[in-house]
Short mmCIF file of N, CA and C in Angstrom, two decimals:
data_model
loop_
_atom_site.label_atom_id
_atom_site.label_comp_id
_atom_site.label_asym_id
_atom_site.label_seq_id
_atom_site.Cartn_x
_atom_site.Cartn_y
_atom_site.Cartn_z
N MET A 17 -1.88 9.95 8.91
CA MET A 17 -2.13 9.02 7.83
C MET A 17 -1.95 9.76 6.50
N MET A 18 -1.45 9.05 5.53
CA MET A 18 -1.18 9.63 4.22
C MET A 18 -1.71 8.69 3.15
N LYS A 19 -2.31 9.25 2.12
CA LYS A 19 -2.80 8.44 1.01
C LYS A 19 -1.91 8.70 -0.20
N VAL A 20 -1.50 7.62 -0.83
CA VAL A 20 -0.69 7.70 -2.05
C VAL A 20 -1.46 6.98 -3.14
N LYS A 21 -1.50 7.61 -4.30
CA LYS A 21 -2.12 6.98 -5.46
C LYS A 21 -1.01 6.63 -6.44
N VAL A 22 -1.10 5.44 -7.00
CA VAL A 22 -0.11 4.98 -7.97
C VAL A 22 -0.84 4.67 -9.27
N VAL A 23 -0.36 5.26 -10.35
CA VAL A 23 -0.91 5.01 -11.68
C VAL A 23 0.19 4.35 -12.51
N VAL A 24 -0.09 3.17 -13.03
CA VAL A 24 0.88 2.43 -13.85
C VAL A 24 0.29 2.32 -15.26
N MET A 25 1.05 2.76 -16.24
CA MET A 25 0.58 2.75 -17.63
C MET A 25 1.66 2.14 -18.54
N PRO A 26 1.23 1.52 -19.64
CA PRO A 26 2.22 1.04 -20.61
C PRO A 26 3.01 2.22 -21.17
N LYS A 27 4.29 2.00 -21.41
CA LYS A 27 5.10 3.05 -22.04
C LYS A 27 4.53 3.34 -23.43
N ALA A 28 4.74 4.56 -23.89
CA ALA A 28 4.19 4.99 -25.18
C ALA A 28 4.65 4.09 -26.33
N ALA A 29 5.87 3.58 -26.26
CA ALA A 29 6.41 2.76 -27.35
C ALA A 29 5.93 1.31 -27.30
N VAL A 30 5.21 0.94 -26.25
CA VAL A 30 4.76 -0.45 -26.07
C VAL A 30 3.34 -0.59 -26.60
N LEU A 31 3.10 -1.64 -27.37
CA LEU A 31 1.75 -1.91 -27.86
C LEU A 31 0.84 -2.23 -26.69
N ASP A 32 -0.41 -1.81 -26.79
CA ASP A 32 -1.41 -2.04 -25.74
C ASP A 32 -2.59 -2.78 -26.37
N PRO A 33 -2.51 -4.12 -26.50
CA PRO A 33 -3.59 -4.86 -27.17
C PRO A 33 -4.94 -4.73 -26.46
N GLN A 34 -4.93 -4.64 -25.14
CA GLN A 34 -6.18 -4.47 -24.41
C GLN A 34 -6.79 -3.11 -24.73
N GLY A 35 -5.98 -2.08 -24.75
CA GLY A 35 -6.46 -0.75 -25.12
C GLY A 35 -6.98 -0.71 -26.55
N ASN A 36 -6.28 -1.39 -27.46
CA ASN A 36 -6.73 -1.44 -28.85
C ASN A 36 -8.07 -2.16 -28.98
N ALA A 37 -8.27 -3.23 -28.21
CA ALA A 37 -9.54 -3.96 -28.24
C ALA A 37 -10.68 -3.07 -27.74
N VAL A 38 -10.44 -2.31 -26.68
CA VAL A 38 -11.46 -1.40 -26.16
C VAL A 38 -11.74 -0.29 -27.17
N ARG A 39 -10.69 0.26 -27.78
CA ARG A 39 -10.88 1.29 -28.81
C ARG A 39 -11.75 0.77 -29.95
N ASP A 40 -11.44 -0.45 -30.42
CA ASP A 40 -12.22 -1.03 -31.52
C ASP A 40 -13.67 -1.25 -31.12
N ALA A 41 -13.90 -1.70 -29.89
CA ALA A 41 -15.27 -1.91 -29.41
C ALA A 41 -16.02 -0.58 -29.32
N MET A 42 -15.35 0.46 -28.86
CA MET A 42 -15.98 1.78 -28.78
C MET A 42 -16.37 2.28 -30.17
N ARG A 43 -15.49 2.08 -31.13
CA ARG A 43 -15.80 2.48 -32.50
C ARG A 43 -16.99 1.69 -33.03
N HIS A 44 -16.99 0.38 -32.74
CA HIS A 44 -18.09 -0.49 -33.19
C HIS A 44 -19.41 -0.06 -32.56
N LEU A 45 -19.36 0.49 -31.35
CA LEU A 45 -20.58 0.92 -30.65
C LEU A 45 -20.97 2.36 -30.99
N GLY A 46 -20.40 2.90 -32.04
CA GLY A 46 -20.85 4.20 -32.53
C GLY A 46 -20.03 5.39 -32.10
N MET A 47 -18.78 5.17 -31.73
CA MET A 47 -17.90 6.30 -31.36
C MET A 47 -16.66 6.30 -32.25
N PRO A 48 -16.82 6.64 -33.54
CA PRO A 48 -15.66 6.62 -34.44
C PRO A 48 -14.61 7.68 -34.09
N GLU A 49 -14.96 8.63 -33.22
CA GLU A 49 -14.03 9.70 -32.84
C GLU A 49 -12.89 9.21 -31.96
N VAL A 50 -13.05 8.04 -31.34
CA VAL A 50 -12.02 7.53 -30.42
C VAL A 50 -10.78 7.17 -31.22
N ARG A 51 -9.69 7.86 -30.92
CA ARG A 51 -8.43 7.62 -31.64
C ARG A 51 -7.59 6.55 -30.97
N SER A 52 -7.53 6.57 -29.64
CA SER A 52 -6.72 5.57 -28.94
C SER A 52 -7.22 5.41 -27.51
N VAL A 53 -6.92 4.26 -26.95
CA VAL A 53 -7.22 3.95 -25.55
C VAL A 53 -6.00 3.26 -24.97
N ARG A 54 -5.56 3.69 -23.81
CA ARG A 54 -4.45 3.05 -23.09
C ARG A 54 -5.03 2.54 -21.78
N ILE A 55 -4.75 1.31 -21.44
CA ILE A 55 -5.27 0.72 -20.21
C ILE A 55 -4.11 0.42 -19.28
N GLY A 56 -4.27 0.84 -18.03
CA GLY A 56 -3.23 0.63 -17.02
C GLY A 56 -3.84 0.18 -15.70
N LYS A 57 -3.11 0.46 -14.62
CA LYS A 57 -3.54 0.08 -13.27
C LYS A 57 -3.55 1.31 -12.38
N TYR A 58 -4.49 1.33 -11.44
CA TYR A 58 -4.61 2.43 -10.48
C TYR A 58 -4.70 1.82 -9.09
N MET A 59 -3.88 2.30 -8.17
CA MET A 59 -3.87 1.80 -6.79
C MET A 59 -3.92 2.95 -5.81
N GLU A 60 -4.61 2.78 -4.69
CA GLU A 60 -4.59 3.73 -3.58
C GLU A 60 -4.01 3.01 -2.38
N ILE A 61 -3.03 3.64 -1.75
CA ILE A 61 -2.33 3.04 -0.61
C ILE A 61 -2.41 4.00 0.56
N ASP A 62 -2.93 3.53 1.69
CA ASP A 62 -2.96 4.33 2.92
C ASP A 62 -1.75 3.96 3.76
N LEU A 63 -1.03 4.98 4.22
CA LEU A 63 0.22 4.77 4.96
C LEU A 63 0.23 5.57 6.25
N ASP A 64 0.97 5.07 7.23
CA ASP A 64 1.29 5.85 8.42
C ASP A 64 2.52 6.67 8.08
N GLU A 65 2.49 7.96 8.33
CA GLU A 65 3.65 8.82 8.07
C GLU A 65 4.60 8.73 9.25
N ARG A 66 5.64 7.95 9.10
CA ARG A 66 6.59 7.77 10.20
C ARG A 66 8.03 7.96 9.78
N ASN A 67 8.31 7.81 8.52
CA ASN A 67 9.69 7.74 8.08
C ASN A 67 9.97 8.79 7.01
N GLY A 68 11.07 9.50 7.14
CA GLY A 68 11.45 10.50 6.16
C GLY A 68 11.86 9.91 4.82
N GLU A 69 12.18 8.63 4.78
CA GLU A 69 12.59 7.97 3.55
C GLU A 69 11.42 7.32 2.83
N LEU A 70 10.22 7.67 3.22
CA LEU A 70 9.03 7.02 2.69
C LEU A 70 8.92 7.14 1.17
N GLU A 71 9.16 8.33 0.63
CA GLU A 71 9.01 8.50 -0.82
C GLU A 71 10.00 7.64 -1.60
N SER A 72 11.24 7.57 -1.17
CA SER A 72 12.21 6.74 -1.90
C SER A 72 11.86 5.26 -1.79
N ARG A 73 11.34 4.84 -0.64
CA ARG A 73 10.91 3.44 -0.49
C ARG A 73 9.69 3.15 -1.36
N LEU A 74 8.77 4.11 -1.45
CA LEU A 74 7.61 3.94 -2.32
C LEU A 74 8.03 3.82 -3.78
N ARG A 75 8.96 4.67 -4.20
CA ARG A 75 9.44 4.59 -5.58
C ARG A 75 10.10 3.23 -5.86
N GLU A 76 10.83 2.73 -4.89
CA GLU A 76 11.45 1.42 -5.03
C GLU A 76 10.39 0.33 -5.18
N LEU A 77 9.33 0.39 -4.36
CA LEU A 77 8.24 -0.58 -4.46
C LEU A 77 7.52 -0.48 -5.81
N CYS A 78 7.31 0.74 -6.27
CA CYS A 78 6.67 0.92 -7.58
C CYS A 78 7.51 0.30 -8.68
N ARG A 79 8.79 0.54 -8.61
CA ARG A 79 9.71 0.04 -9.63
C ARG A 79 9.85 -1.48 -9.57
N ASP A 80 9.95 -2.04 -8.35
CA ASP A 80 10.27 -3.46 -8.19
C ASP A 80 9.05 -4.37 -8.06
N LEU A 81 7.91 -3.84 -7.65
CA LEU A 81 6.75 -4.69 -7.39
C LEU A 81 5.51 -4.30 -8.20
N LEU A 82 5.17 -3.03 -8.22
CA LEU A 82 3.90 -2.60 -8.79
C LEU A 82 3.94 -2.36 -10.29
N SER A 83 5.12 -2.21 -10.85
CA SER A 83 5.23 -1.99 -12.30
C SER A 83 6.36 -2.83 -12.86
N ASN A 84 6.33 -2.98 -14.17
CA ASN A 84 7.43 -3.61 -14.89
C ASN A 84 8.15 -2.48 -15.63
N PRO A 85 9.30 -2.04 -15.13
CA PRO A 85 9.96 -0.86 -15.70
C PRO A 85 10.39 -1.02 -17.16
N VAL A 86 10.42 -2.23 -17.66
CA VAL A 86 10.78 -2.43 -19.06
C VAL A 86 9.65 -1.95 -19.98
N ILE A 87 8.40 -2.17 -19.57
CA ILE A 87 7.27 -1.85 -20.44
C ILE A 87 6.27 -0.86 -19.85
N GLU A 88 6.47 -0.45 -18.57
CA GLU A 88 5.51 0.43 -17.92
C GLU A 88 6.19 1.61 -17.24
N ASP A 89 5.46 2.72 -17.17
CA ASP A 89 5.85 3.88 -16.37
C ASP A 89 4.87 3.97 -15.21
N TYR A 90 5.30 4.62 -14.14
CA TYR A 90 4.39 4.82 -13.01
C TYR A 90 4.42 6.28 -12.59
N GLU A 91 3.34 6.69 -11.94
CA GLU A 91 3.25 8.02 -11.34
C GLU A 91 2.83 7.85 -9.89
N LEU A 92 3.45 8.61 -9.01
CA LEU A 92 3.04 8.67 -7.60
C LEU A 92 2.30 9.97 -7.38
N LEU A 93 1.14 9.90 -6.76
CA LEU A 93 0.37 11.09 -6.43
C LEU A 93 0.19 11.08 -4.92
N LYS A 94 0.86 12.01 -4.24
CA LYS A 94 0.75 12.08 -2.78
C LYS A 94 -0.28 13.13 -2.40
N ASP A 95 -1.16 12.78 -1.49
CA ASP A 95 -2.20 13.70 -1.02
C ASP A 95 -3.01 14.22 -2.22
N GLU A 96 -4.19 14.64 -1.98
CA GLU A 96 -5.09 15.07 -3.05
C GLU A 96 -4.51 16.21 -3.88
N SER A 97 -3.77 17.11 -3.28
CA SER A 97 -3.30 18.30 -3.99
C SER A 97 -1.86 18.19 -4.47
N ALA A 98 -1.24 17.02 -4.29
CA ALA A 98 0.17 16.87 -4.66
C ALA A 98 0.35 16.93 -6.17
N LYS A 99 1.52 17.37 -6.59
CA LYS A 99 1.84 17.41 -8.01
C LYS A 99 2.20 16.01 -8.47
N ARG A 100 1.93 15.72 -9.73
CA ARG A 100 2.29 14.42 -10.29
C ARG A 100 3.80 14.32 -10.42
N LYS A 101 4.33 13.15 -10.05
CA LYS A 101 5.76 12.91 -10.17
C LYS A 101 5.94 11.68 -11.04
N LYS A 102 6.30 11.87 -12.29
CA LYS A 102 6.39 10.78 -13.24
C LYS A 102 7.76 10.11 -13.18
N SER A 103 7.74 8.77 -13.34
CA SER A 103 9.00 8.03 -13.33
C SER A 103 9.77 8.29 -14.62
N LYS A 104 11.06 8.04 -14.56
CA LYS A 104 11.90 8.19 -15.75
C LYS A 104 12.67 6.93 -15.99
#
């Protein structure tokens, strides 16, 4: 069994109104030090390791289903100690 974590975040050039609202609320609640907040999605997926093409299929699913590549980037994190692999 293999666990994959997927992190989807708005691209840096894309406005994040939800993040801005949270930033403003944090400032209002006494944290003027908060410069910015970005809000995204986090998913954990448990898989059976059976196929050597698993990573390419996962990237395809991230691109086509779990993220909107026009406005979002995704990262795949395989196993607890795996290195981050950021989309381009």
